[in-house]
Amino acid sequence: MRIPAITAGLPRWPHCALPVGLAPATARLRDHLLARVGPDGAVREPCHSRVLESALLLALLDRTRAEPAARDRVARYLTGHRDSLYPLDRLLARAALRDSCQQVKLRAVDEFLAQAPDFTGPRKRALVNAVLHLLGVLPSTAAPPAPEAFSPRGLHLWARVQVTAVKVVLAHVHGSIGDVHEDDVELLRSTQHPGTVWEGNLLIHLSVLHALALLPGHDHLVGQGIRTALAHQRPDGGMPFICDEDTWVTATAGVALHAARADRPVLDAVARRLLSLQQPDGGWSYSERAQLTDVDCTSAAVEVLHLTDAHTHHAAIRRAIDALHAVRGQDGGFPTYLAGAPSEAGMTAAAINALTIQGGSERATMDAALGYLSAVQHADGSFPPDWSSSYHHTVFRAALAATRHPAAPCSPGHAVARRCQALVLGSQNSDGGWGQQDGAASDALSTAYALITLTTLSDHTAPAAVGSGAAYLLAQQREDGAIRSVPDSIGPRPFPFTVPVLADVFTLLALGHLTRRTTLGPPETGRERNRARGQPVSRV
């Protein structure tokens, strides 16, 4: 995600191509994000409430008749989402509240599940069916899931636990509880520790509690689990998907702050925080509450360490690069979590961007990965679904990955970049922004992603799309410097969730990329501002 070194060789765009006020707006946003960096270098933001987990909590409290005050709070939250603009949220909220008129439209569920990657389809359908059963609205026409929905083969531990919980719930539906083995039950029990949400994942935690509640002899464990979950009930009464994704936020914020020329002491603090969270396998997880590492977080952390001090952090970077190689697929691509799992475009682009810090020593690996990206890229320039509801997310990361080094006109990397750029140039909305999908209303996150893609163009003159897109971004800035945007994170795919600070992070990253392509020069650092004002320069 970092600004490529090759950017220095691209022609600068004239400052008149970008809106007046870009530099001060970038500085305000940078200062706003800097204020979010804690003394320990972490950027923290709790995940917001979501209807899915809130509906599961209400159903569990109704089943166990526990915690009536908490039950009333979550019911009020769901009442506020009875008429949500999102069909599945509307369905789940009304079902959890036992609206008598509630009917499940399988076509709407099918349309929602079509947004998930194909290889996750059977598992996601089983999950939705289990949730609908727990809410009392599973259609009688719903067929039992395909056997592969419950296969643990090739699954990382989170998925294995989720699949096992769903297996227990649907075995209860179809009268096949005999298919549940003691090993299954022990796996579910192993996630329950008073006061601790396993791997920071409330969806899995609540799913496990529902499964255990259907099995005799687990009342005490379920009661403890409910009390653990309620420690994370949000002020609005709802429940989040995860407790937080602070490690991911910290890593991406580190890259964005470097792009905006933040002061070195802050970047050092972010790097030290990430170093303290590196897992034994060399990778990073999304949260300090979790142990399962992933390619995305690992790649972003590598970029931060490299940008901060590649020499000092050489050993940690080497371990992380080894961790990426350990999961690389035979097709040249990279999966999210586990060796042998299907490769994914977004993760492959992330890995390439990290591996480029190694220079020519990784050329063969990067060439194979670019070949994979070229093979899976759609004709319109987009890619199969990833961990964002905006297709521009994978597009911008692939464009950066494909343009890290000069490429021959007929190379896979050149083709990937050209298709990404054409997609962005052809999908801009009339207000200057970009939406998550074709025809969708503009939002700041999608616009930030699209603008980063455009900074990979080799044009001498900035296309008109850059100026109007930047103007749209500036119009989304609040007085405090923060950015308004709809969320785009999804997990498990295709369920969206909200961590608002990511809009600040990726907008700052985009503005940093833009600034490096213009004659404006980079925004001044805090050290430079203090010198200009005659104030002492911090040496913390």
XYZ file of C-alpha atoms in Angstrom:
540
model
C 0.000 0.000 0.000
C 2.974 2.291 0.439
C 3.923 4.831 -2.202
C 6.086 3.009 -4.766
C 9.631 4.218 -5.280
C 8.855 4.249 -8.978
C 6.511 7.202 -8.290
C 9.605 9.401 -8.123
C 10.205 8.690 -11.804
C 6.684 9.506 -12.943
C 5.901 12.981 -14.251
C 4.542 15.373 -11.645
C 1.025 16.656 -12.090
C 0.496 20.434 -11.912
C -0.983 21.578 -8.614
C -3.792 23.331 -10.498
C -5.102 19.873 -11.450
C -6.142 19.272 -7.845
C -8.649 21.210 -5.737
C -7.644 24.235 -3.702
C -7.234 23.258 -0.069
C -5.778 19.797 -0.670
C -2.656 20.448 1.416
C -4.413 21.896 4.497
C -7.099 19.201 4.306
C -4.386 16.536 4.241
C -2.661 18.152 7.201
C -5.925 18.284 9.205
C -6.636 14.637 8.498
C -3.075 13.652 9.350
C -3.231 15.543 12.641
C -6.592 13.948 13.423
C -5.171 10.470 12.850
C -1.988 11.298 14.759
C -4.157 12.153 17.759
C -5.564 8.607 17.584
C -2.123 7.041 18.062
C -1.786 6.045 21.711
C 1.373 6.298 23.817
C 2.057 2.634 23.025
C 1.822 3.255 19.274
C -1.570 1.562 18.813
C -4.530 3.021 16.961
C -7.643 1.690 18.658
C -11.269 1.690 17.536
C -13.921 -0.766 18.709
C -16.019 -2.533 16.124
C -19.561 -1.151 16.013
C -22.746 -3.113 16.624
C -24.131 -5.356 13.911
C -27.576 -6.862 13.428
C -26.354 -10.458 12.933
C -24.664 -10.814 16.328
C -27.337 -8.743 18.038
C -30.054 -11.045 16.719
C -28.096 -14.097 17.907
C -27.697 -12.551 21.355
C -31.410 -11.777 21.644
C -32.332 -15.330 20.616
C -29.881 -16.735 23.174
C -31.209 -14.532 25.972
C -34.772 -15.501 25.086
C -33.809 -19.180 25.080
C -32.060 -19.037 28.460
C -34.245 -16.323 30.034
C -31.059 -14.699 31.277
C -30.053 -11.054 31.776
C -33.412 -9.298 31.198
C -31.917 -5.791 31.265
C -29.377 -6.684 28.591
C -32.156 -8.382 26.663
C -34.193 -5.160 26.615
C -31.209 -3.141 25.396
C -30.460 -5.430 22.466
C -34.166 -5.603 21.595
C -34.272 -1.797 21.371
C -31.229 -1.859 19.101
C -32.883 -4.387 16.789
C -36.150 -2.456 16.799
C -34.221 0.433 15.313
C -33.168 -1.831 12.433
C -36.566 -3.339 11.614
C -36.748 -1.094 8.548
C -33.079 -1.190 7.597
C -32.166 -0.444 4.002
C -30.246 -3.728 3.989
C -32.627 -6.635 3.286
C -30.768 -9.224 5.368
C -30.493 -6.889 8.373
C -34.198 -6.180 8.085
C -34.944 -9.902 7.918
C -32.757 -10.798 10.904
C -33.947 -7.926 13.090
C -37.614 -8.714 12.526
C -37.070 -12.436 12.974
C -35.240 -11.935 16.278
C -38.061 -9.692 17.484
C -40.587 -12.392 16.519
C -42.577 -10.148 14.180
C -45.619 -12.183 13.272
C -45.565 -11.022 9.669
C -41.977 -12.121 9.127
C -41.422 -14.290 6.075
C -38.135 -15.444 4.663
C -37.572 -14.875 0.969
C -35.033 -17.432 -0.143
C -34.294 -15.418 -3.274
C -33.100 -12.484 -1.149
C -30.851 -14.847 0.814
C -29.513 -16.308 -2.449
C -28.702 -12.833 -3.782
C -26.851 -11.978 -0.593
C -24.814 -15.191 -0.554
C -23.845 -14.678 -4.199
C -21.552 -11.887 -2.997
C -19.287 -14.387 -1.200
C -16.348 -16.110 -2.926
C -17.412 -19.341 -4.585
C -15.216 -21.557 -2.416
C -16.977 -20.328 0.742
C -20.503 -20.722 -0.665
C -21.641 -23.995 0.958
C -20.322 -22.958 4.399
C -21.976 -19.549 4.214
C -25.311 -21.025 3.190
C -25.143 -23.445 6.125
C -24.330 -20.533 8.466
C -27.299 -18.494 7.253
C -29.594 -21.509 7.557
C -28.401 -22.100 11.120
C -29.024 -18.458 12.039
C -32.500 -18.546 10.507
C -33.255 -21.684 12.513
C -32.074 -20.102 15.752
C -34.341 -17.138 15.009
C -37.262 -19.476 14.315
C -37.745 -18.660 10.633
C -35.876 -21.340 8.683
C -38.115 -22.087 5.689
C -39.516 -25.590 5.487
C -38.325 -25.641 1.880
C -34.687 -25.216 2.932
C -32.747 -28.316 1.975
C -30.003 -29.728 4.192
C -26.620 -28.190 3.349
C -24.242 -29.995 1.038
C -21.852 -32.339 2.894
C -18.853 -30.143 2.019
C -20.356 -27.401 4.179
C -19.178 -29.329 7.241
C -15.869 -30.669 5.985
C -12.956 -29.494 8.143
C -10.458 -30.213 5.380
C -8.315 -27.188 4.572
C -10.034 -24.968 7.141
C -8.215 -22.732 9.590
C -9.221 -23.003 13.238
C -11.762 -20.160 13.217
C -13.618 -21.747 10.314
C -13.447 -25.192 11.919
C -15.091 -23.915 15.098
C -17.753 -21.982 13.180
C -18.517 -24.961 10.949
C -18.779 -27.241 13.986
C -21.214 -24.911 15.750
C -23.340 -24.731 12.585
C -23.192 -28.530 12.283
C -24.645 -28.933 15.782
C -27.431 -26.424 15.148
C -28.467 -27.955 11.829
C -28.203 -31.493 13.217
C -30.826 -30.353 15.716
C -32.973 -29.079 12.812
C -32.781 -32.243 10.748
C -32.913 -34.735 13.600
C -29.385 -35.983 13.010
C -27.828 -35.091 16.345
C -26.123 -38.468 16.225
C -23.787 -37.005 13.620
C -22.325 -34.780 16.342
C -19.307 -36.484 17.919
C -17.565 -35.918 21.228
C -14.631 -34.372 19.363
C -17.032 -31.773 17.966
C -18.361 -30.922 21.405
C -14.871 -30.741 22.895
C -13.765 -28.334 20.173
C -16.668 -26.036 21.020
C -16.012 -26.258 24.763
C -12.335 -25.443 24.230
C -13.235 -21.919 23.097
C -15.018 -21.007 26.322
C -13.004 -19.200 28.996
C -14.735 -16.836 31.442
C -14.079 -13.216 30.573
C -12.364 -13.986 27.246
C -13.955 -13.939 23.796
C -12.039 -16.586 21.868
C -9.910 -14.941 19.153
C -11.877 -11.734 19.735
C -14.712 -13.029 17.538
C -18.228 -12.464 18.940
C -19.955 -14.198 16.013
C -18.118 -17.445 16.711
C -18.572 -16.994 20.464
C -22.358 -16.604 20.174
C -22.619 -19.416 17.623
C -20.795 -21.773 19.975
C -23.067 -20.810 22.878
C -26.148 -21.532 20.788
C -24.745 -24.925 19.816
C -23.854 -25.819 23.413
C -27.294 -24.694 24.592
C -28.789 -27.411 22.375
C -26.658 -30.086 24.051
C -27.452 -31.335 27.560
C -25.172 -30.535 30.469
C -23.848 -27.167 29.334
C -26.088 -24.701 31.155
C -23.304 -23.410 33.406
C -20.870 -22.974 30.512
C -23.516 -21.170 28.447
C -24.308 -18.861 31.358
C -20.640 -17.941 31.724
C -20.360 -17.358 28.008
C -23.354 -15.025 28.023
C -21.793 -12.921 30.765
C -18.528 -12.803 28.802
C -20.362 -11.675 25.678
C -22.300 -8.981 27.512
C -19.056 -7.301 28.549
C -18.887 -6.267 24.886
C -22.463 -5.075 24.475
C -22.193 -1.626 22.933
C -23.781 1.552 24.355
C -26.478 1.355 21.654
C -27.466 -2.092 22.964
C -26.136 -4.023 20.006
C -23.327 -6.542 19.665
C -20.304 -6.296 17.341
C -18.874 -8.911 15.004
C -15.423 -8.690 16.607
C -14.161 -6.843 19.651
C -11.734 -4.823 17.538
C -9.220 -5.094 14.711
C -6.680 -2.785 16.289
C -3.598 -4.498 14.874
C -4.890 -4.155 11.320
C -5.900 -0.541 11.964
C -2.499 0.252 13.505
C -0.592 -1.277 10.584
C -2.598 0.460 7.877
C -2.473 3.737 9.823
C 1.313 3.408 9.964
C 1.528 3.173 6.168
C -0.857 6.125 5.740
C 0.976 8.319 8.260
C 4.253 7.623 6.527
C 2.683 8.622 3.191
C 1.608 11.894 4.837
C 5.101 12.503 6.261
C 4.209 12.148 9.926
C 6.945 12.713 12.484
C 9.469 9.917 12.929
C 8.824 9.398 16.685
C 5.203 8.510 15.952
C 6.158 6.093 13.194
C 8.731 4.516 15.506
C 6.054 4.032 18.171
C 3.749 2.339 15.657
C 6.587 0.061 14.547
C 7.439 -0.878 18.148
C 3.792 -1.717 18.772
C 3.705 -4.004 15.750
C 6.962 -5.660 16.737
C 5.456 -6.516 20.116
C 2.547 -8.253 18.380
C 4.449 -10.406 15.887
C 3.337 -14.000 16.360
C 5.676 -17.017 16.715
C 5.089 -17.989 13.064
C 6.368 -14.557 11.970
C 2.983 -13.146 10.975
C 0.402 -10.841 12.497
C -3.260 -11.296 13.352
C -5.968 -8.657 13.035
C -6.150 -8.059 16.811
C -4.009 -8.572 19.881
C -6.855 -10.808 21.109
C -6.231 -13.280 18.278
C -3.439 -15.686 17.376
C -4.355 -16.817 13.875
C -2.169 -14.824 11.497
C -3.142 -13.714 8.012
C -1.467 -12.491 4.847
C -3.175 -9.097 4.895
C -2.065 -7.990 8.362
C 1.380 -9.509 7.876
C 1.899 -7.667 4.593
C 0.830 -4.314 6.023
C 3.060 -4.755 9.090
C 6.030 -5.594 6.857
C 5.499 -2.362 4.933
C 5.437 -0.324 8.162
C 8.641 -1.891 9.482
C 10.372 -1.382 6.145
C 9.293 2.261 5.913
C 10.326 2.981 9.481
C 13.789 1.380 9.566
C 14.464 -1.555 7.270
C 17.926 -2.171 8.732
C 16.894 -2.141 12.405
C 13.865 -4.343 11.746
C 15.617 -6.705 9.344
C 15.142 -9.839 11.476
C 11.426 -9.250 12.057
C 10.902 -8.503 8.387
C 12.740 -11.677 7.388
C 10.525 -13.781 9.677
C 7.432 -12.158 8.179
C 8.592 -12.780 4.611
C 9.172 -16.418 5.532
C 5.631 -16.551 6.936
C 4.256 -15.289 3.621
C 6.235 -17.877 1.693
C 4.934 -20.592 4.002
C 1.348 -20.121 2.772
C 2.033 -19.378 -0.892
C -0.047 -21.468 -3.262
C 1.172 -23.650 -6.099
C -0.670 -21.327 -8.507
C 1.588 -18.439 -7.472
C -1.117 -16.726 -5.451
C -1.603 -16.324 -1.726
C -4.582 -17.318 0.476
C -5.767 -15.346 3.487
C -4.868 -17.710 6.310
C -3.713 -21.197 5.574
C -1.376 -23.034 3.210
C -3.408 -25.135 0.807
C -6.465 -22.878 0.933
C -7.575 -21.226 -2.326
C -5.469 -18.254 -3.377
C -7.171 -14.858 -3.453
C -6.479 -11.760 -5.526
C -6.558 -9.275 -2.655
C -4.156 -11.306 -0.541
C -1.868 -11.905 -3.489
C -1.662 -8.180 -4.213
C -0.956 -7.528 -0.535
C 1.851 -10.076 -0.508
C 3.421 -8.656 -3.670
C 3.462 -5.164 -2.171
C 5.259 -6.549 0.877
C 7.690 -8.725 -1.083
C 8.829 -5.824 -3.250
C 10.894 -4.531 -0.326
C 13.232 -7.475 -1.001
C 14.024 -6.286 -4.500
C 15.252 -8.704 -7.147
C 15.585 -11.626 -4.752
C 11.816 -12.080 -4.884
C 11.428 -11.480 -8.611
C 10.401 -15.062 -9.448
C 7.837 -15.126 -6.643
C 6.405 -11.764 -7.672
C 6.262 -12.694 -11.351
C 4.312 -15.844 -10.504
C 1.975 -13.855 -8.249
C 1.366 -11.268 -10.970
C 0.624 -14.117 -13.343
C -1.987 -15.361 -10.885
C -3.532 -11.862 -10.635
C -3.706 -11.595 -14.392
C -5.369 -15.010 -14.654
C -8.144 -14.249 -12.146
C -8.784 -10.625 -13.128
C -12.125 -10.134 -14.863
C -12.316 -8.591 -18.312
C -13.657 -5.339 -16.829
C -10.596 -5.023 -14.555
C -12.235 -6.151 -11.316
C -11.428 -9.252 -9.287
C -13.400 -11.941 -7.417
C -14.812 -10.799 -4.033
C -12.347 -10.124 -1.242
C -12.648 -8.726 2.276
C -14.210 -5.456 1.135
C -17.653 -4.745 -0.276
C -15.947 -2.296 -2.664
C -14.322 -3.890 -5.688
C -11.950 -0.913 -5.805
C -10.147 -2.306 -2.742
C -8.459 -5.186 -4.549
C -8.120 -3.063 -7.693
C -5.971 -0.399 -6.046
C -3.735 -2.919 -4.322
C -3.309 -4.895 -7.540
C -2.485 -1.712 -9.463
C 0.227 -0.838 -6.940
C 1.584 -4.381 -6.993
C 1.679 -4.422 -10.797
C 3.509 -1.103 -11.099
C 6.186 -1.516 -8.427
C 8.764 -2.164 -11.141
C 8.797 -1.272 -14.840
C 7.153 -4.015 -16.850
C 7.200 -4.966 -20.505
C 4.038 -4.000 -22.439
C 3.005 -7.639 -22.855
C 3.780 -8.756 -19.290
C 1.067 -9.927 -16.860
C 1.823 -7.005 -14.554
C 1.374 -4.453 -17.316
C -1.939 -6.022 -18.317
C -3.203 -6.052 -14.726
C -2.351 -2.373 -14.219
C -3.891 -1.314 -17.519
C -7.183 -3.065 -16.770
C -7.304 -1.643 -13.224
C -6.746 1.888 -14.492
C -9.345 1.537 -17.246
C -11.919 0.249 -14.756
C -11.439 3.241 -12.478
C -11.472 5.782 -15.306
C -14.700 4.297 -16.628
C -16.645 3.989 -13.376
C -16.535 7.460 -11.834
C -19.861 8.925 -10.691
C -21.113 12.355 -11.735
C -20.331 13.793 -8.275
C -16.653 12.975 -8.743
C -16.570 9.982 -6.426
C -16.700 6.245 -6.853
C -19.080 3.701 -5.321
C -18.556 0.185 -4.045
C -19.994 -1.393 -7.183
C -21.182 -0.152 -10.572
C -24.119 2.191 -10.096
C -23.641 2.511 -6.321
C -23.583 5.925 -4.677
C -20.160 7.433 -4.099
C -18.391 6.925 -0.778
C -15.069 8.119 0.605
C -13.431 4.705 0.961
C -14.137 3.597 -2.611
C -13.047 7.014 -3.866
C -9.789 6.817 -1.912
C -9.069 3.377 -3.392
C -9.861 4.599 -6.920
C -7.628 7.649 -6.615
C -4.677 5.519 -5.502
C -5.177 3.422 -8.628
C -5.054 6.570 -10.770
C -1.757 7.635 -9.216
C -0.178 4.654 -10.983
C -0.919 6.246 -14.382
C 2.122 7.448 -16.288
C 0.258 10.391 -17.868
C 2.024 13.737 -17.930
C -1.257 15.507 -17.310
C -3.544 14.447 -14.470
C -6.811 13.132 -15.869
C -9.865 15.183 -14.963
C -11.009 12.239 -12.862
C -8.214 12.905 -10.355
C -9.219 16.494 -9.633
C -12.941 15.821 -9.304
C -12.278 12.702 -7.229
C -10.037 14.628 -4.843
C -12.692 17.338 -4.562
C -15.260 14.693 -3.623
C -12.953 13.376 -0.898
C -12.410 16.839 0.579
C -16.177 17.357 0.685
C -16.439 14.319 2.983
C -14.138 15.830 5.613
C -15.641 16.975 8.882
C -14.478 19.988 10.851
C -12.386 17.812 13.159
C -10.507 16.433 10.157
C -12.176 12.997 10.112
C -13.814 11.501 7.021
C -17.433 10.473 6.545
C -17.958 7.192 4.697
C -20.107 4.120 4.525
C -18.190 1.079 5.827
C -16.789 -1.467 3.417
C -15.178 -4.138 5.623
C -16.793 -7.568 5.494
C -16.389 -10.632 7.672
C -17.245 -13.376 7.482
C -17.810 -12.810 3.811
C -20.161 -11.284 2.707
C -21.421 -9.767 6.015
C -20.375 -6.067 6.387
C -19.117 -4.562 9.632
C -18.043 -1.099 10.750
C -14.760 0.285 12.105
C -15.059 4.012 11.246
C -11.394 5.030 11.607
C -10.536 3.063 8.466
C -12.117 5.830 6.386
C -9.581 8.256 7.875
C -6.728 5.822 7.288
C -7.370 5.091 3.625
C -8.325 8.653 2.745
C -5.036 9.873 4.238
C -3.218 7.168 2.300
C -4.887 8.331 -0.924
C -4.092 11.985 -0.266
C -0.478 11.031 0.415
C -0.287 9.198 -2.896
C -1.866 12.149 -4.698
C 0.426 14.703 -3.108
C 3.541 12.819 -4.203
C 2.347 13.046 -7.834
C 1.836 16.823 -7.795
C 4.110 19.834 -7.741
C 2.635 20.732 -4.364
C 5.183 18.488 -2.657
C 4.468 16.430 0.471
C 2.542 17.995 3.386
C 4.848 19.435 5.979
C 5.711 17.375 9.018
C 5.033 18.432 12.590
C 8.761 19.109 12.993
C 8.668 21.503 10.027
C 5.547 23.244 11.345
C 7.155 23.778 14.738
C 10.285 25.240 13.174
C 8.164 27.638 11.119
C 6.329 28.757 14.248
C 9.486 29.130 16.302
C 8.363 26.372 18.686
C 10.593 23.694 20.226
C 11.011 20.548 18.153
C 9.868 17.425 19.990
C 12.515 14.729 20.424
C 10.283 12.178 22.153
